[in-house]
């Protein structure tokens, strides 16, 4: 039974090429139900917008584990950090109106900032390149502390890095974005957002970063306790200051309608959106991130979005006039929202399918579907005077969009672009490369991983026996 579930998870791709929405919807619905079954997800809502029309809107499971109430169009899922997309639009509206600039220093709008913060610009907040201390890291900051008190406490800490150097996710950035919006508009952050982005969504959303607050129709998130093997309600309270970064709960219809407004340029002009989706240039790395939006390359087609709380994600595909939203309230294993969006987008248009994400989805699902697989050496074998590195892509999936598979490890400075370690497609979706044994020192243990399309580091299957147990869980190679 379980084997058929995992196989069926990917059989949807036989539907690729269908142009009829009904058949696509059937394939998507079947796929979602299998994901829910495999990951034991209590409740979920999924929607698709195509050409500014909602073409798919479905609800699954229960709002909570304490009652039998079903997820429906009135269920409000807290979208956690995906709230930042709404905050980004709010800030860019003010930029569009000429009321601030990306190049402005934050100190122009927020008084009494520490001296070390004086060079931080608005653009650094949106791109998480500020280097500011992150308020969530300090347990001595009260949930009821004022913004001024938070800044005063953080002023005692050193900057994490030089502003503009790198990307490091940080909630302090959005605390300051809230303060800028409120300074310029003279309104609370919540009122400004509701008036400008959700006038047609009455009673379909609420701002609250308090998961234990009783709010009608709001769904509570669950975390799975691997020790007790039970779901537990999330109870952490972040306070009002977190509203702009993680506090929005919203119904699926209201979220999809928000995306339609964004697509139709009701919120921002096309040139403003183009500015918002431009990659930011970090000084010390090539991280691909826009102004508050993640950038994903789907076979040379860009999508923009974000995720929150490991239980939801939103992606917009401008060149395809399409957007996908996935929201759920907990999952037993690894978060599946990105894999789901990739999979659904691929059913809608195979050119959007990311083979790396598909491979990850299969690997993530494997322990739940086949928990008793035999432990074995994975990724290489030795033959005579050769070490054969070998990677198998799921047999029933196309390798059309796989440009390269390479092996990177301590033996080649973890260089995924080293052509000597690029694998060649054989048969049955197996990629291999042979390397002389003489390149490896006898008795020495090397760490390595496979990399797809040069930047997708592939997760190690759970039944691999040759792993080092580190945080990265690298494979190991040793020549006796």
mmCIF file of C-alpha atoms in Angstrom, residues 10-224:
data_model
loop_
_atom_site.group_PDB
_atom_site.id
_atom_site.type_symbol
_atom_site.label_atom_id
_atom_site.label_comp_id
_atom_site.label_asym_id
_atom_site.label_seq_id
_atom_site.Cartn_x
_atom_site.Cartn_y
_atom_site.Cartn_z
ATOM 1 C CA UNK A 10 4.731 11.435 -8.992
ATOM 2 C CA UNK A 11 2.404 9.848 -11.514
ATOM 3 C CA UNK A 12 0.710 13.224 -11.919
ATOM 4 C CA UNK A 13 3.368 14.116 -14.434
ATOM 5 C CA UNK A 14 1.730 11.851 -16.952
ATOM 6 C CA UNK A 15 -0.874 14.637 -17.046
ATOM 7 C CA UNK A 16 1.664 17.215 -18.184
ATOM 8 C CA UNK A 17 0.622 18.689 -21.470
ATOM 9 C CA UNK A 18 -3.091 18.638 -20.768
ATOM 10 C CA UNK A 19 -4.555 22.027 -21.541
ATOM 11 C CA UNK A 20 -7.903 21.443 -19.873
ATOM 12 C CA UNK A 21 -8.108 22.981 -16.419
ATOM 13 C CA UNK A 22 -10.441 20.234 -15.185
ATOM 14 C CA UNK A 23 -7.836 17.533 -15.838
ATOM 15 C CA UNK A 24 -5.070 19.628 -14.315
ATOM 16 C CA UNK A 25 -7.240 20.259 -11.263
ATOM 17 C CA UNK A 26 -7.911 16.544 -10.885
ATOM 18 C CA UNK A 27 -4.190 15.803 -11.003
ATOM 19 C CA UNK A 28 -3.416 18.550 -8.481
ATOM 20 C CA UNK A 29 -6.165 17.425 -6.116
ATOM 21 C CA UNK A 30 -4.919 13.834 -6.251
ATOM 22 C CA UNK A 31 -1.369 14.959 -5.566
ATOM 23 C CA UNK A 32 -2.371 17.124 -2.574
ATOM 24 C CA UNK A 33 -4.324 14.293 -0.973
ATOM 25 C CA UNK A 34 -1.281 12.018 -1.189
ATOM 26 C CA UNK A 35 0.983 14.676 0.336
ATOM 27 C CA UNK A 36 -1.475 15.076 3.226
ATOM 28 C CA UNK A 37 -1.618 11.300 3.704
ATOM 29 C CA UNK A 38 2.143 10.793 3.646
ATOM 30 C CA UNK A 39 2.937 13.749 5.940
ATOM 31 C CA UNK A 40 -0.117 13.338 8.202
ATOM 32 C CA UNK A 41 -1.120 16.987 7.786
ATOM 33 C CA UNK A 42 -4.213 17.867 9.863
ATOM 34 C CA UNK A 43 -5.625 20.596 7.591
ATOM 35 C CA UNK A 44 -4.740 22.467 4.409
ATOM 36 C CA UNK A 45 -5.946 25.045 1.894
ATOM 37 C CA UNK A 46 -4.483 25.371 -1.619
ATOM 38 C CA UNK A 47 -5.277 27.903 -4.311
ATOM 39 C CA UNK A 48 -4.127 28.786 -7.817
ATOM 40 C CA UNK A 49 -4.679 32.017 -9.735
ATOM 41 C CA UNK A 50 -4.242 31.979 -13.487
ATOM 42 C CA UNK A 51 -4.754 35.066 -15.657
ATOM 43 C CA UNK A 52 -6.223 36.919 -12.647
ATOM 44 C CA UNK A 53 -8.874 34.230 -12.147
ATOM 45 C CA UNK A 54 -9.016 31.697 -9.315
ATOM 46 C CA UNK A 55 -8.840 28.363 -11.137
ATOM 47 C CA UNK A 56 -8.280 26.081 -8.142
ATOM 48 C CA UNK A 57 -9.437 26.493 -4.551
ATOM 49 C CA UNK A 58 -9.674 23.443 -2.315
ATOM 50 C CA UNK A 59 -9.839 22.695 1.404
ATOM 51 C CA UNK A 60 -8.723 19.529 3.186
ATOM 52 C CA UNK A 61 -8.896 18.090 6.662
ATOM 53 C CA UNK A 62 -9.640 19.728 10.005
ATOM 54 C CA UNK A 63 -9.007 23.186 11.411
ATOM 55 C CA UNK A 64 -7.729 21.621 14.623
ATOM 56 C CA UNK A 65 -7.208 18.261 16.307
ATOM 57 C CA UNK A 66 -9.568 19.029 19.170
ATOM 58 C CA UNK A 67 -12.756 19.223 17.099
ATOM 59 C CA UNK A 68 -14.113 17.842 13.849
ATOM 60 C CA UNK A 69 -14.533 21.279 12.251
ATOM 61 C CA UNK A 70 -13.442 21.123 8.618
ATOM 62 C CA UNK A 71 -11.146 23.594 6.904
ATOM 63 C CA UNK A 72 -13.248 25.901 4.725
ATOM 64 C CA UNK A 73 -13.226 29.251 2.960
ATOM 65 C CA UNK A 74 -13.649 31.064 6.311
ATOM 66 C CA UNK A 75 -10.649 29.362 7.932
ATOM 67 C CA UNK A 76 -7.876 31.859 8.641
ATOM 68 C CA UNK A 77 -4.377 30.401 8.460
ATOM 69 C CA UNK A 78 -1.600 32.345 10.129
ATOM 70 C CA UNK A 79 0.953 32.844 7.399
ATOM 71 C CA UNK A 80 3.841 33.785 9.686
ATOM 72 C CA UNK A 81 6.781 35.276 7.731
ATOM 73 C CA UNK A 82 4.828 35.346 4.477
ATOM 74 C CA UNK A 83 3.270 38.413 6.128
ATOM 75 C CA UNK A 84 6.462 40.180 5.066
ATOM 76 C CA UNK A 85 5.210 40.215 1.462
ATOM 77 C CA UNK A 86 2.289 42.387 2.544
ATOM 78 C CA UNK A 87 4.698 44.636 4.458
ATOM 79 C CA UNK A 88 6.966 44.886 1.399
ATOM 80 C CA UNK A 89 4.070 46.060 -0.767
ATOM 81 C CA UNK A 90 3.104 48.623 1.879
ATOM 82 C CA UNK A 91 6.618 50.054 1.971
ATOM 83 C CA UNK A 92 7.002 50.122 -1.813
ATOM 84 C CA UNK A 93 3.719 51.989 -2.095
ATOM 85 C CA UNK A 94 5.289 54.775 -0.065
ATOM 86 C CA UNK A 95 8.402 54.612 -2.244
ATOM 87 C CA UNK A 96 6.207 54.864 -5.341
ATOM 88 C CA UNK A 97 4.533 57.945 -3.854
ATOM 89 C CA UNK A 98 7.913 59.576 -3.304
ATOM 90 C CA UNK A 99 7.603 59.564 0.469
ATOM 91 C CA UNK A 100 10.834 57.640 1.009
ATOM 92 C CA UNK A 101 13.653 56.015 -0.957
ATOM 93 C CA UNK A 102 15.471 52.713 -0.792
ATOM 94 C CA UNK A 103 18.651 54.737 -0.307
ATOM 95 C CA UNK A 104 17.332 56.671 2.698
ATOM 96 C CA UNK A 105 18.960 56.016 6.022
ATOM 97 C CA UNK A 106 16.628 54.495 8.566
ATOM 98 C CA UNK A 107 17.652 57.235 11.015
ATOM 99 C CA UNK A 108 15.787 59.727 8.829
ATOM 100 C CA UNK A 109 12.522 58.213 10.082
ATOM 101 C CA UNK A 110 13.422 56.534 13.376
ATOM 102 C CA UNK A 111 14.947 58.660 16.119
ATOM 103 C CA UNK A 112 17.509 57.712 18.751
ATOM 104 C CA UNK A 113 19.156 54.873 16.862
ATOM 105 C CA UNK A 114 22.569 53.667 18.104
ATOM 106 C CA UNK A 115 25.619 55.121 16.384
ATOM 107 C CA UNK A 116 26.457 51.736 14.835
ATOM 108 C CA UNK A 117 23.066 51.705 13.113
ATOM 109 C CA UNK A 118 23.432 55.071 11.396
ATOM 110 C CA UNK A 119 24.565 53.692 8.026
ATOM 111 C CA UNK A 120 21.691 51.223 7.706
ATOM 112 C CA UNK A 121 19.462 52.121 4.768
ATOM 113 C CA UNK A 122 15.894 51.161 3.940
ATOM 114 C CA UNK A 123 17.172 48.735 1.299
ATOM 115 C CA UNK A 124 19.176 46.876 3.941
ATOM 116 C CA UNK A 125 16.047 46.185 5.968
ATOM 117 C CA UNK A 126 14.190 44.655 3.026
ATOM 118 C CA UNK A 127 17.137 42.536 1.935
ATOM 119 C CA UNK A 128 18.193 41.353 5.407
ATOM 120 C CA UNK A 129 21.610 42.901 4.833
ATOM 121 C CA UNK A 130 21.457 45.299 7.791
ATOM 122 C CA UNK A 131 23.701 43.382 10.181
ATOM 123 C CA UNK A 132 21.521 44.502 13.103
ATOM 124 C CA UNK A 133 21.082 42.352 16.212
ATOM 125 C CA UNK A 134 17.957 40.197 15.898
ATOM 126 C CA UNK A 135 15.467 40.896 18.693
ATOM 127 C CA UNK A 136 14.172 37.310 18.708
ATOM 128 C CA UNK A 137 17.584 36.134 19.963
ATOM 129 C CA UNK A 138 17.231 37.891 23.323
ATOM 130 C CA UNK A 139 14.975 36.267 25.908
ATOM 131 C CA UNK A 140 15.213 39.240 28.258
ATOM 132 C CA UNK A 141 13.163 41.425 25.892
ATOM 133 C CA UNK A 142 9.606 41.404 27.205
ATOM 134 C CA UNK A 143 6.796 40.582 24.808
ATOM 135 C CA UNK A 144 5.188 43.862 25.924
ATOM 136 C CA UNK A 145 8.322 45.976 25.498
ATOM 137 C CA UNK A 146 7.846 49.146 23.464
ATOM 138 C CA UNK A 147 9.738 49.597 20.210
ATOM 139 C CA UNK A 148 11.965 52.162 21.921
ATOM 140 C CA UNK A 149 12.749 49.704 24.699
ATOM 141 C CA UNK A 150 13.628 46.994 22.164
ATOM 142 C CA UNK A 151 16.023 49.307 20.346
ATOM 143 C CA UNK A 152 17.577 50.429 23.622
ATOM 144 C CA UNK A 153 18.224 46.805 24.565
ATOM 145 C CA UNK A 154 19.649 45.910 21.154
ATOM 146 C CA UNK A 155 21.928 48.964 21.232
ATOM 147 C CA UNK A 156 24.003 47.114 23.842
ATOM 148 C CA UNK A 157 24.835 44.417 21.274
ATOM 149 C CA UNK A 158 27.407 44.514 18.483
ATOM 150 C CA UNK A 159 26.444 44.525 14.824
ATOM 151 C CA UNK A 160 26.435 40.988 13.400
ATOM 152 C CA UNK A 161 28.326 42.040 10.255
ATOM 153 C CA UNK A 162 29.082 45.122 8.207
ATOM 154 C CA UNK A 163 25.903 46.497 6.655
ATOM 155 C CA UNK A 164 25.407 45.319 3.068
ATOM 156 C CA UNK A 165 27.909 42.478 3.258
ATOM 157 C CA UNK A 166 25.612 39.473 3.383
ATOM 158 C CA UNK A 167 22.113 38.063 3.805
ATOM 159 C CA UNK A 168 21.058 37.096 7.324
ATOM 160 C CA UNK A 169 17.381 36.720 8.115
ATOM 161 C CA UNK A 170 16.417 39.179 10.847
ATOM 162 C CA UNK A 171 13.135 40.256 12.448
ATOM 163 C CA UNK A 172 14.553 43.567 13.705
ATOM 164 C CA UNK A 173 14.496 44.713 10.079
ATOM 165 C CA UNK A 174 10.706 44.510 9.985
ATOM 166 C CA UNK A 175 10.294 46.154 13.375
ATOM 167 C CA UNK A 176 12.017 49.162 11.816
ATOM 168 C CA UNK A 177 9.920 48.875 8.648
ATOM 169 C CA UNK A 178 6.821 49.094 10.851
ATOM 170 C CA UNK A 179 8.183 52.214 12.523
ATOM 171 C CA UNK A 180 8.975 53.826 9.159
ATOM 172 C CA UNK A 181 5.488 53.136 7.806
ATOM 173 C CA UNK A 182 3.865 54.536 10.937
ATOM 174 C CA UNK A 183 6.115 57.621 10.959
ATOM 175 C CA UNK A 184 5.345 58.508 7.322
ATOM 176 C CA UNK A 185 1.616 57.702 7.307
ATOM 177 C CA UNK A 186 0.651 58.777 10.809
ATOM 178 C CA UNK A 187 -1.335 55.539 11.083
ATOM 179 C CA UNK A 188 -0.734 52.244 12.748
ATOM 180 C CA UNK A 189 0.895 49.641 10.545
ATOM 181 C CA UNK A 190 -2.231 47.495 10.735
ATOM 182 C CA UNK A 191 -4.614 50.275 9.725
ATOM 183 C CA UNK A 192 -2.434 51.362 6.823
ATOM 184 C CA UNK A 193 -2.216 47.826 5.439
ATOM 185 C CA UNK A 194 -5.925 47.116 5.859
ATOM 186 C CA UNK A 195 -6.954 50.372 4.182
ATOM 187 C CA UNK A 196 -4.618 49.986 1.222
ATOM 188 C CA UNK A 197 -4.537 46.239 0.551
ATOM 189 C CA UNK A 198 -7.599 44.596 2.087
ATOM 190 C CA UNK A 199 -10.602 46.873 1.690
ATOM 191 C CA UNK A 200 -12.551 43.996 0.130
ATOM 192 C CA UNK A 201 -11.585 41.404 2.756
ATOM 193 C CA UNK A 202 -13.708 42.299 5.779
ATOM 194 C CA UNK A 203 -13.699 39.579 8.464
ATOM 195 C CA UNK A 204 -11.281 37.479 6.391
ATOM 196 C CA UNK A 205 -8.039 38.414 8.138
ATOM 197 C CA UNK A 206 -6.640 39.452 11.486
ATOM 198 C CA UNK A 207 -3.287 40.635 12.815
ATOM 199 C CA UNK A 208 -2.134 38.752 15.890
ATOM 200 C CA UNK A 209 1.193 37.208 16.894
ATOM 201 C CA UNK A 210 -0.421 35.526 19.877
ATOM 202 C CA UNK A 211 -1.347 31.919 18.964
ATOM 203 C CA UNK A 212 -3.274 31.324 22.203
ATOM 204 C CA UNK A 213 -5.554 34.324 21.698
ATOM 205 C CA UNK A 214 -9.103 33.158 20.970
ATOM 206 C CA UNK A 215 -9.964 34.369 17.455
ATOM 207 C CA UNK A 216 -12.962 32.915 15.586
ATOM 208 C CA UNK A 217 -12.015 30.838 12.533
ATOM 209 C CA UNK A 218 -8.278 31.254 13.088
ATOM 210 C CA UNK A 219 -6.370 28.001 12.735
ATOM 211 C CA UNK A 220 -3.662 27.215 15.269
ATOM 212 C CA UNK A 221 -0.345 25.782 14.151
ATOM 213 C CA UNK A 222 0.903 22.441 15.479
ATOM 214 C CA UNK A 223 4.463 21.192 15.833
ATOM 215 C CA UNK A 224 5.123 17.465 15.748
#
